[in-house]
């Protein structure tokens, strides 16, 4: 039988233990309308959701735009760098 | 002020003057060269290919860069190449740009990269300084152009 400790260890290895997040940082160059467009185009957000997040980036300096496994978040960060948004990933609990 | 982009059926079109084509072409070629080298301490590369893990984990950022840097840079260069088709189409007095939906999206990303690169060269703290002169005018023009294309794509 597999012990609880082993299952937890397995979950952590799979990245299920604690989720990762993608953070988009404020940037004086990217147009507000462009950032909103990227969020609707890439993340398929509705325009109101995308605008709210864009404003959070603009006013607070950053916003969490996605949560999930480390691998998924790395894919999103790669996509964001393709669009020219300043994005990073980190563990959700930090 | 109208940025000149218009919808014509499924296409988005705009007339570019020879001078506008020159400006866009030289910026696109310059950025393409920078991305081709893709190494060294360069504020443009720092901004276009930023550390994925920020300053938190330089090792993970380096690992991420090892797997993705070339792919992201090549995609950016591919979009700049598409943008440079504009100058291939030039006939002395300017060019007529005609974009389908996919090409318009590529243009939006390429224009954004060009603006980011120019801003990194100028220094983001100096953007908006009236003493910048012609380079500041070019930066403002690019923002106006991208904004106009975005409105036309979105509208």
Short mmCIF file of C-alpha atoms in Angstrom, two decimals, chain B:
data_model
loop_
_atom_site.label_atom_id
_atom_site.label_comp_id
_atom_site.label_asym_id
_atom_site.label_seq_id
_atom_site.Cartn_x
_atom_site.Cartn_y
_atom_site.Cartn_z
CA UNK B 1 -6.83 61.74 -35.12
CA UNK B 2 -7.49 58.94 -37.58
CA UNK B 3 -4.55 56.56 -37.84
CA UNK B 4 -5.42 55.65 -41.42
CA UNK B 5 -6.37 51.99 -40.96
CA UNK B 6 -9.62 51.05 -42.65
CA UNK B 7 -11.64 47.88 -42.98
CA UNK B 8 -12.11 46.75 -46.56
CA UNK B 9 -14.22 43.61 -46.49
CA UNK B 10 -12.30 41.05 -44.43
CA UNK B 11 -9.09 43.02 -44.74
CA UNK B 12 -7.52 45.91 -42.85
CA UNK B 13 -5.71 48.38 -45.07
CA UNK B 14 -3.57 51.49 -44.75
CA UNK B 15 -1.43 53.64 -47.03
CA UNK B 16 2.13 54.20 -45.82
CA UNK B 17 4.27 57.06 -47.08
CA UNK B 18 7.80 56.27 -48.26
CA UNK B 19 9.12 58.00 -45.13
CA UNK B 20 6.92 55.88 -42.84
CA UNK B 21 8.10 52.73 -44.60
CA UNK B 22 11.74 53.84 -44.10
CA UNK B 23 11.25 54.40 -40.38
CA UNK B 24 9.47 51.08 -39.82
CA UNK B 25 11.94 49.16 -41.96
CA UNK B 26 15.04 50.48 -40.23
CA UNK B 27 13.57 49.78 -36.76
CA UNK B 28 12.46 46.28 -37.76
CA UNK B 29 15.85 45.43 -39.29
CA UNK B 30 17.64 46.77 -36.22
CA UNK B 31 15.51 44.67 -33.87
CA UNK B 32 15.91 41.62 -36.09
CA UNK B 33 19.71 41.97 -35.82
CA UNK B 34 19.48 42.31 -32.04
CA UNK B 35 17.32 39.19 -31.77
CA UNK B 36 19.59 37.32 -34.18
CA UNK B 37 22.58 37.90 -31.89
CA UNK B 38 20.31 37.23 -28.87
CA UNK B 39 23.13 37.36 -26.39
CA UNK B 40 25.11 39.72 -24.25
CA UNK B 41 24.02 42.42 -21.86
CA UNK B 42 21.43 44.34 -23.85
CA UNK B 43 18.46 46.23 -22.34
CA UNK B 44 16.36 45.32 -25.41
CA UNK B 45 16.90 41.59 -24.87
CA UNK B 46 16.36 41.99 -21.12
CA UNK B 47 12.94 43.46 -21.87
CA UNK B 48 11.88 41.24 -24.80
CA UNK B 49 13.13 38.01 -23.20
CA UNK B 50 12.79 38.73 -19.48
CA UNK B 51 13.69 36.34 -16.64
CA UNK B 52 10.70 33.99 -16.28
CA UNK B 53 11.18 33.60 -12.53
CA UNK B 54 12.11 37.24 -11.97
CA UNK B 55 14.90 37.67 -9.43
CA UNK B 56 13.43 34.90 -7.23
CA UNK B 57 15.19 31.99 -8.88
CA UNK B 58 17.97 32.82 -11.37
CA UNK B 59 18.69 29.12 -11.90
CA UNK B 60 15.11 28.32 -12.93
CA UNK B 61 15.09 31.45 -15.12
CA UNK B 62 18.27 30.27 -16.87
CA UNK B 63 16.77 26.81 -17.37
CA UNK B 64 13.57 28.32 -18.80
CA UNK B 65 15.64 30.53 -21.12
CA UNK B 66 17.66 27.54 -22.32
CA UNK B 67 14.46 25.85 -23.54
CA UNK B 68 12.43 28.83 -24.76
CA UNK B 69 14.69 31.79 -25.63
CA UNK B 70 15.48 30.72 -29.17
CA UNK B 71 11.86 29.74 -29.88
CA UNK B 72 10.47 33.07 -28.63
CA UNK B 73 13.16 35.07 -30.47
CA UNK B 74 12.54 33.16 -33.72
CA UNK B 75 8.78 33.81 -33.50
CA UNK B 76 9.48 37.52 -33.00
CA UNK B 77 11.86 37.54 -35.97
CA UNK B 78 9.26 35.77 -38.11
CA UNK B 79 6.75 38.52 -37.36
CA UNK B 80 9.32 41.22 -38.15
CA UNK B 81 9.94 39.52 -41.50
CA UNK B 82 6.22 39.72 -42.23
CA UNK B 83 6.27 43.40 -41.36
CA UNK B 84 9.22 43.95 -43.69
CA UNK B 85 7.12 42.71 -46.65
CA UNK B 86 5.73 46.25 -46.53
CA UNK B 87 8.96 47.73 -47.91
CA UNK B 88 9.19 44.99 -50.56
CA UNK B 89 5.87 46.33 -51.80
CA UNK B 90 7.09 49.92 -52.04
CA UNK B 91 6.80 51.94 -55.21
CA UNK B 92 8.58 55.25 -54.69
CA UNK B 93 5.63 57.19 -53.31
CA UNK B 94 4.78 54.65 -50.60
CA UNK B 95 3.03 51.34 -50.00
CA UNK B 96 -0.47 50.00 -49.56
CA UNK B 97 -0.68 47.63 -46.60
CA UNK B 98 -3.38 44.97 -46.74
CA UNK B 99 -3.78 42.57 -43.83
CA UNK B 100 -6.09 39.65 -43.13
CA UNK B 101 -7.03 38.92 -39.49
CA UNK B 102 -3.99 36.69 -38.80
CA UNK B 103 -1.56 39.13 -40.41
CA UNK B 104 -3.09 42.03 -38.47
CA UNK B 105 -2.42 40.16 -35.22
CA UNK B 106 1.19 39.54 -36.28
CA UNK B 107 1.55 43.24 -37.00
CA UNK B 108 0.18 44.14 -33.56
CA UNK B 109 2.80 41.93 -31.87
CA UNK B 110 5.63 43.12 -34.13
CA UNK B 111 4.75 46.80 -33.57
CA UNK B 112 4.65 46.14 -29.84
CA UNK B 113 8.12 44.56 -29.91
CA UNK B 114 9.47 47.49 -31.92
CA UNK B 115 8.03 49.95 -29.39
CA UNK B 116 9.43 47.96 -26.46
CA UNK B 117 12.85 47.82 -28.11
CA UNK B 118 12.88 51.54 -28.92
CA UNK B 119 11.76 52.40 -25.38
CA UNK B 120 14.52 50.21 -23.93
CA UNK B 121 17.10 51.99 -26.13
CA UNK B 122 15.78 55.44 -25.15
CA UNK B 123 15.39 54.44 -21.49
CA UNK B 124 11.85 54.14 -20.13
CA UNK B 125 12.45 56.96 -17.63
CA UNK B 126 13.04 59.39 -20.49
CA UNK B 127 9.87 58.54 -22.47
CA UNK B 128 7.66 61.58 -22.82
CA UNK B 129 10.57 64.01 -22.31
CA UNK B 130 10.05 66.75 -24.94
CA UNK B 131 13.86 67.13 -25.26
CA UNK B 132 14.05 63.66 -26.88
CA UNK B 133 13.49 65.24 -30.28
CA UNK B 134 12.91 63.15 -33.42
CA UNK B 135 13.35 59.78 -31.69
CA UNK B 136 10.59 60.76 -29.26
CA UNK B 137 8.36 61.66 -32.20
CA UNK B 138 9.01 58.24 -33.76
CA UNK B 139 8.13 56.54 -30.48
CA UNK B 140 4.88 58.52 -30.21
CA UNK B 141 4.05 57.77 -33.85
CA UNK B 142 4.51 54.03 -33.28
CA UNK B 143 2.13 54.14 -30.31
CA UNK B 144 -0.44 56.02 -32.35
CA UNK B 145 -0.06 53.53 -35.21
CA UNK B 146 -0.41 50.47 -32.96
CA UNK B 147 -3.36 51.99 -31.16
CA UNK B 148 -5.09 52.67 -34.48
CA UNK B 149 -4.51 49.14 -35.73
CA UNK B 150 -5.77 47.73 -32.44
CA UNK B 151 -8.95 49.82 -32.62
CA UNK B 152 -9.55 48.59 -36.17
CA UNK B 153 -8.91 44.93 -35.26
CA UNK B 154 -11.11 45.22 -32.17
CA UNK B 155 -13.82 47.45 -33.64
#
